[in-house]
Tab-separated table of C-alpha atoms in Angstrom:
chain	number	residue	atom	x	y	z
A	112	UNK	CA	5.310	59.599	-23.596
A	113	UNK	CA	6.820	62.925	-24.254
A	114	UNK	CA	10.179	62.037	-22.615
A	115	UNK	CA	10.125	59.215	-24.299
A	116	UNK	CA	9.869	60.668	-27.912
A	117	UNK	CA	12.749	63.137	-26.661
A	118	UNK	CA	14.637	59.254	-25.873
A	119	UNK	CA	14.213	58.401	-29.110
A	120	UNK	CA	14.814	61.633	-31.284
A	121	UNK	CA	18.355	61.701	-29.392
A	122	UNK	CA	19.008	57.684	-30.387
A	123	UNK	CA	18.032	58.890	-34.000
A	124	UNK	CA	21.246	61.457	-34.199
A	125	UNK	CA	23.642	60.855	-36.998
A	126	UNK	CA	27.168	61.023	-37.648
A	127	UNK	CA	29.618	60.025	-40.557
A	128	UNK	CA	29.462	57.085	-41.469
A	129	UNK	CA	33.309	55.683	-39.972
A	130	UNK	CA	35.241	53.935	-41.853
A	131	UNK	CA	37.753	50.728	-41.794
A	132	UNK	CA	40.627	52.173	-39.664
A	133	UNK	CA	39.500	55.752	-39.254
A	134	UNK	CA	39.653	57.758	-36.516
A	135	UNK	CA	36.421	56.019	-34.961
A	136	UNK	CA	37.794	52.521	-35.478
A	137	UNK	CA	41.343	53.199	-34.478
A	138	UNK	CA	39.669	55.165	-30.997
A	139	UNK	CA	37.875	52.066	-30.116
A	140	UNK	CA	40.696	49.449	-31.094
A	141	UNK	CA	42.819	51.788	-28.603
A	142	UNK	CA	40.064	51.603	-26.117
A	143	UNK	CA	39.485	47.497	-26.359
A	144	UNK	CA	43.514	47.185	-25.899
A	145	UNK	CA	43.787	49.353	-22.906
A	146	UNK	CA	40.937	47.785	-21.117
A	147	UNK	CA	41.782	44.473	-21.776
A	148	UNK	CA	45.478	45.143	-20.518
A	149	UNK	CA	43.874	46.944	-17.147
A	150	UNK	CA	41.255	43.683	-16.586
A	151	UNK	CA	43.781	41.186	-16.959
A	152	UNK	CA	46.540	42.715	-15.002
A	153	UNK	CA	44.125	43.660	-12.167
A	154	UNK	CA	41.364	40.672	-12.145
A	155	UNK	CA	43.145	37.884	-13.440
A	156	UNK	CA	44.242	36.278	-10.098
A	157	UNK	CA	40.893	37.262	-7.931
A	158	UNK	CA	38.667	35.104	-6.490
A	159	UNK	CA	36.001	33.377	-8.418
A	160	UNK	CA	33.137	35.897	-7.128
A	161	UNK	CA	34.910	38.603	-8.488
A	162	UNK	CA	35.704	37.277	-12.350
A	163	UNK	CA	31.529	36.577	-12.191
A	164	UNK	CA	31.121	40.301	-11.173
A	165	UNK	CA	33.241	41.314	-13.949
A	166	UNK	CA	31.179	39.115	-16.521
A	167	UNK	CA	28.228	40.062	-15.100
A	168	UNK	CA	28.968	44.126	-15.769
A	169	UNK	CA	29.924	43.617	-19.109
A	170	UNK	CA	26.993	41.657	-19.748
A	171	UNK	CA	24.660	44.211	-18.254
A	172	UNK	CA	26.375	47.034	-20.319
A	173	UNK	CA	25.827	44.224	-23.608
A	174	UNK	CA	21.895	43.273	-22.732
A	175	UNK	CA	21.163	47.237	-22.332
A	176	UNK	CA	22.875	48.357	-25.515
A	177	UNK	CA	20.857	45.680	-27.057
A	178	UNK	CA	17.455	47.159	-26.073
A	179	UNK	CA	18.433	50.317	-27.303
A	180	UNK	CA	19.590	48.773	-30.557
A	181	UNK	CA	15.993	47.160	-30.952
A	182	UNK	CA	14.625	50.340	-30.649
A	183	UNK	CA	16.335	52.647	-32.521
A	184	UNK	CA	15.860	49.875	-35.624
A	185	UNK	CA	12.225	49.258	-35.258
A	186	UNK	CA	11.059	53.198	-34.001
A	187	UNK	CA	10.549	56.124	-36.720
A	188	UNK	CA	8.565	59.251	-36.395
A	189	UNK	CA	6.244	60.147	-39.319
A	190	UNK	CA	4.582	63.854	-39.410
A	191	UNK	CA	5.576	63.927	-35.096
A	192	UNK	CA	3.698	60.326	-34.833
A	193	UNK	CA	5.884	57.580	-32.998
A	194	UNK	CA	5.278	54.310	-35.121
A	195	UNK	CA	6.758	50.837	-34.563
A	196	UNK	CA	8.174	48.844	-36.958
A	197	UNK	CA	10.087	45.544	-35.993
A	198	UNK	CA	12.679	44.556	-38.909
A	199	UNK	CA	13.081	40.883	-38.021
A	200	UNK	CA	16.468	40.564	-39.343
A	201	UNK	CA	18.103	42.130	-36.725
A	202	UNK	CA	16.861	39.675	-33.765
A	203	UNK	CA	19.513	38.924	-32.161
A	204	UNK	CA	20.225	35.396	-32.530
A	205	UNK	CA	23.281	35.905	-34.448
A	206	UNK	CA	26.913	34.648	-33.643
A	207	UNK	CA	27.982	38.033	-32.086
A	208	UNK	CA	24.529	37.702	-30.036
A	209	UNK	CA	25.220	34.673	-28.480
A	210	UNK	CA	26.903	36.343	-25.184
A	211	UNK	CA	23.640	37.821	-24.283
A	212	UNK	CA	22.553	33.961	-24.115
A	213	UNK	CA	25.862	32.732	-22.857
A	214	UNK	CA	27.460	34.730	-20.090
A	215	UNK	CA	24.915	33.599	-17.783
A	216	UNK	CA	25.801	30.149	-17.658
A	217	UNK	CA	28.943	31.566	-17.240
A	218	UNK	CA	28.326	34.224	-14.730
A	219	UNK	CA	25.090	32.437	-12.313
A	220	UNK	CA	25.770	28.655	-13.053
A	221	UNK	CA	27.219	26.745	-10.074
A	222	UNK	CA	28.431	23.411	-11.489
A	223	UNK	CA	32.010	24.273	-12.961
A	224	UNK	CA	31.464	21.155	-15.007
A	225	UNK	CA	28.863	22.600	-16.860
A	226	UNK	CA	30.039	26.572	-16.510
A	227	UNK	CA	33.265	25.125	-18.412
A	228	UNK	CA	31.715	24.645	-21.915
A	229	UNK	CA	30.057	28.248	-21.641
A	230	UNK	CA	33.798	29.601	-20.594
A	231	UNK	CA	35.227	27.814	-23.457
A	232	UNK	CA	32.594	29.051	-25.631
A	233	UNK	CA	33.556	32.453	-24.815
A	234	UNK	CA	37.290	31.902	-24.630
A	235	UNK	CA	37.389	31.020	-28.722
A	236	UNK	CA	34.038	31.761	-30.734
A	237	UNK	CA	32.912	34.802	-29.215
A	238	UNK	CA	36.431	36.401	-28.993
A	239	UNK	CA	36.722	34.917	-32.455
A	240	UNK	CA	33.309	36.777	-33.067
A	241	UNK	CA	34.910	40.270	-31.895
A	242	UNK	CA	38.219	40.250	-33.554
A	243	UNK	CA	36.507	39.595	-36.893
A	244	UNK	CA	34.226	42.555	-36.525
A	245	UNK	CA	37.010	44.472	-34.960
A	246	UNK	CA	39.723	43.768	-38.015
A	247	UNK	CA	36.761	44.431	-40.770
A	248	UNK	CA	33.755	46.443	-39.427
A	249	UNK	CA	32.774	47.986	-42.383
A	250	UNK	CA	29.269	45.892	-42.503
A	251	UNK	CA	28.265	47.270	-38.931
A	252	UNK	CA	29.274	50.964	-39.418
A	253	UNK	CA	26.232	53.099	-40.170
A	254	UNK	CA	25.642	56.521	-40.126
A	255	UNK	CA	23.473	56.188	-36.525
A	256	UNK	CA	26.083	57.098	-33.818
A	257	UNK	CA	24.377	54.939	-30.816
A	258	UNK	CA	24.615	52.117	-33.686
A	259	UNK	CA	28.113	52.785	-34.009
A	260	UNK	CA	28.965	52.970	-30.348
A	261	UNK	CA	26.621	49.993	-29.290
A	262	UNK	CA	28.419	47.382	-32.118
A	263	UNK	CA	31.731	48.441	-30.844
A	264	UNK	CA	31.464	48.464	-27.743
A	265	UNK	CA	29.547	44.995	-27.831
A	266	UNK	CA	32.030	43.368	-29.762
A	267	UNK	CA	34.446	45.042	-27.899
A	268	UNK	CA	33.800	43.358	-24.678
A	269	UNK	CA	33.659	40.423	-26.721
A	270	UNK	CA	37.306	40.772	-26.976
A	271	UNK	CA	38.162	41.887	-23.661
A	272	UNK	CA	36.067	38.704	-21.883
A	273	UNK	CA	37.588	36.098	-24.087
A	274	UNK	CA	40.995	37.144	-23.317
A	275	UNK	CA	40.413	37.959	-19.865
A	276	UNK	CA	38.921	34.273	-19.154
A	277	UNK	CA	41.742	32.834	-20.926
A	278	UNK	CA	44.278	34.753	-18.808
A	279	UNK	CA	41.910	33.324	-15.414
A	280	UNK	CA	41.685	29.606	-16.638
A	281	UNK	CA	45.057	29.215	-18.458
A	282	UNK	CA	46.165	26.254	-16.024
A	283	UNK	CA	43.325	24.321	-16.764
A	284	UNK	CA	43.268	25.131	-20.705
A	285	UNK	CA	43.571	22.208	-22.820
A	286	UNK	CA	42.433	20.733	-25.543
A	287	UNK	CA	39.420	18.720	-24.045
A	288	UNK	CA	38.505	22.480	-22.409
A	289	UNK	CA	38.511	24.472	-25.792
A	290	UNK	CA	36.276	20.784	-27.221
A	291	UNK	CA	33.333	22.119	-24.395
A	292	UNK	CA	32.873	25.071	-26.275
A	293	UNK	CA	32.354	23.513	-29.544
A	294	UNK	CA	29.576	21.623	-28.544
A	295	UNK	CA	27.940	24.806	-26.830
A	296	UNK	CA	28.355	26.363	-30.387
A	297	UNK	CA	26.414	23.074	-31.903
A	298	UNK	CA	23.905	23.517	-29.771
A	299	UNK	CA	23.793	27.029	-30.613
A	300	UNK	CA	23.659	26.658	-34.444
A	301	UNK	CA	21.132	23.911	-34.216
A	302	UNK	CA	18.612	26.277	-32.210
A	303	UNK	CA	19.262	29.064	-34.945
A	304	UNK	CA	17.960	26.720	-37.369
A	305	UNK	CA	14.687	25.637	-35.791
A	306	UNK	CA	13.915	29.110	-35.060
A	307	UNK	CA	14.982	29.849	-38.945
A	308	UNK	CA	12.634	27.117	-39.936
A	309	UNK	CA	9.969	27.769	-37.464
A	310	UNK	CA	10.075	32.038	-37.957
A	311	UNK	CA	9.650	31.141	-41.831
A	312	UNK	CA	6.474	29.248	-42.039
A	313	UNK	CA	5.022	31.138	-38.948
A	314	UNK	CA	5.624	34.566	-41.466
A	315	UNK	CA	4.015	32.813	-44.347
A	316	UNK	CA	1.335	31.813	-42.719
A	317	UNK	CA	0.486	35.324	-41.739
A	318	UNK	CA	1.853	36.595	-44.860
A	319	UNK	CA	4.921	38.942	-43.810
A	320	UNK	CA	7.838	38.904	-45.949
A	321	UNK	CA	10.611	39.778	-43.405
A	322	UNK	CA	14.046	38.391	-43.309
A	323	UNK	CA	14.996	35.839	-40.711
A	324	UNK	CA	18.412	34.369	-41.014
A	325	UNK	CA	20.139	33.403	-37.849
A	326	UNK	CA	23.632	32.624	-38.047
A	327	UNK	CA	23.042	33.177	-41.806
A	328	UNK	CA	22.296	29.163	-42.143
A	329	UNK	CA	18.257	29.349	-43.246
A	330	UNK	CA	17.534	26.969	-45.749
A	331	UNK	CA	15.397	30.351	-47.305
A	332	UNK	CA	17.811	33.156	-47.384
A	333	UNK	CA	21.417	33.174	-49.370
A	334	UNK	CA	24.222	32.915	-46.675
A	335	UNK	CA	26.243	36.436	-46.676
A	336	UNK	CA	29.434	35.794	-44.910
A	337	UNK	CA	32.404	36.309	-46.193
A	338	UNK	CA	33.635	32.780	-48.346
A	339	UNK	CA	30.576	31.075	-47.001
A	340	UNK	CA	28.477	33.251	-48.745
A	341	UNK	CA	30.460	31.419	-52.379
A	342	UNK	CA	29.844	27.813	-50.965
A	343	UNK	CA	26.086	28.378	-50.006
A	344	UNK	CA	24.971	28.903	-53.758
A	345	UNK	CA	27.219	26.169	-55.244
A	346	UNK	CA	26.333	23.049	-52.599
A	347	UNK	CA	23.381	20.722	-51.568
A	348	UNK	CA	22.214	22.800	-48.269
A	349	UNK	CA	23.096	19.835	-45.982
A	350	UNK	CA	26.969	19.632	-46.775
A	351	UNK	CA	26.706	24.116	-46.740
A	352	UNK	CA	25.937	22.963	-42.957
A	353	UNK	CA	28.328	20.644	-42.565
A	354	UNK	CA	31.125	22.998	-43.695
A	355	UNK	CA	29.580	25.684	-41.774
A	356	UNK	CA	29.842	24.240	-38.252
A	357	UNK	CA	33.239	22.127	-39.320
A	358	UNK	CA	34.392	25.661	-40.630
A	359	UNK	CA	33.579	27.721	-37.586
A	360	UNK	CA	35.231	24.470	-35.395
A	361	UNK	CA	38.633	24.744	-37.730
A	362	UNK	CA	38.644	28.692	-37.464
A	363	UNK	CA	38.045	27.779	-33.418
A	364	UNK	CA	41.155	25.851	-32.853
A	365	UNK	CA	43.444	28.093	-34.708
A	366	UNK	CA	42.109	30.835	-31.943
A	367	UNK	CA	42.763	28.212	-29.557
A	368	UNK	CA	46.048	26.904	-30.501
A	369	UNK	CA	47.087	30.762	-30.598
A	370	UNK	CA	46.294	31.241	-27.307
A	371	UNK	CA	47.932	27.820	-26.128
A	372	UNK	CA	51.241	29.552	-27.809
A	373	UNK	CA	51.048	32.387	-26.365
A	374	UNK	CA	50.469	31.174	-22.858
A	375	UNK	CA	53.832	28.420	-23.175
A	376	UNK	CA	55.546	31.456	-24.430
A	377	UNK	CA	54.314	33.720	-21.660
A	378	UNK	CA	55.394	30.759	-19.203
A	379	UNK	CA	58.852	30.544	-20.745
A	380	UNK	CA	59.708	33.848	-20.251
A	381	UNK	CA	58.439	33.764	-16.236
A	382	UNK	CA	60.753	30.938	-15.894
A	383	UNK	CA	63.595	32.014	-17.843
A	384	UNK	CA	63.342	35.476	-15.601
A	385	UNK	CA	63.371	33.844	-12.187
């Protein structure tokens, strides 16, 4: 118990709170580009048992920052006494989250039928997911440094996976591919709102007043996403859903139809070289 209070004390050390393209930011966006360069120049083009190995590292590294997140949030020391505390609002069911559910499919999941729509997944809403954080983390800095390394690094490898996979499946990338991930991400959004529904009577039944708001759609709780967090307010709840998921689909195929560009240009050049 000792060594564990130590544990904790050490998660509990503070730093400056970073800011939007500081030195902290700009260290990690230097990081994320290096070792996405490295992975996809040295892994793209390996056997199938080795891009699984790779997914299943980074998802190790993701699942164990995770449970250190979850503790540092819901631990506090009062007068030298441990206490627990769990603030339900950081359960991690949110959009950035979803790896932790998803790169198993991806990573154990024989069928490449059904491993497809998990790759796709990853390929546009979770790299979508980790550039957004990446290009405005200003909500996830906090003055906690293992806070401030786990969200980076997290949505870091967000980055580096998505691209990665794209640079592994690129032949077989089209349009009906990037659709398999959409309905992954249905599925997704439709189990955040059961547990939204279900987490809010359970509460009121036993009287607890925490926040629950997975992927920020609870019929409860005010949105706060950027833009969505205008439309939630100022529309029946139903079409806020609507133009949530069609949204998040729209944003999806821009990241996809980026990618498709960048792999015909990629494949122009090859040819124009040889």
């Amino acid at each position: 118990m000792k060594i564990f209070k130590i544990i904790l004390k050490a998660l509990e050390h503070e730093m400056t709170t970073p800011t939007n393209y500081g030195w902290f930011h700009l260290m990690f966006i230097g990081i994320i580009i290096i070792t996405t360069v490295l992975v996809c120049i040295f892994f793209r083009k390996k056997e199938d048992k080795v891009i699984r190995k790779i997914c299943l590292i980074c998802w190790l590294i993701m699942v164990v920052l995770e449970i250190i997140k979850e503790v540092e949030y819901s631990s506090y020391f009062e007068n030298d006494l441990l206490l627990w505390d769990y603030p339900w609002y950081i359960f991690p069911f949110q959009l950035c989250s979803t790896p932790l559910y998803v790169l198993p499919f991806v990573i154990f999941v024989k069928n490449e039928k059904v491993r497809k729509f998990f790759i796709s997944y990853m390929m546009t809403f979770s790299l979508f997911g980790g550039l957004a954080v990446y290009a405005y983390p200003n909500d996830v800095f906090t003055s906690t440094t293992v806070i401030n390394f786990q969200t980076m690094i997290h949505h870091g490898l967000q980055i580096v996976l998505g691209i990665f996979l794209v640079t592994v499946y690129k032949k077989e990338y089209d349009l009906k591919y990037f659709a398999k991930g959409i309905l992954v991400f249905a599925g997704l959004s439709i189990i955040a709102l059961i547990l939204n529904i279900s987490f809010y009577h359970i509460f009121q039944h036993l009287g607890y007043d925490d926040t629950f708001n997975m992927f920020f759609v609870s019929p409860y709780f005010d949105c706060t996403l950027p833009v969505l967090s205008a439309i939630y307010p100022k529309v029946p709840y139903i079409a806020f859903i609507l133009i949530y998921n069609i949204g998040f689909a729209i944003v999806s195929l821009i990241v996809y139809s980026i990618q498709k560009l960048i792999i015909k240009l990629s494949i122009k050049k090859v040819n124009y070289e040889n």
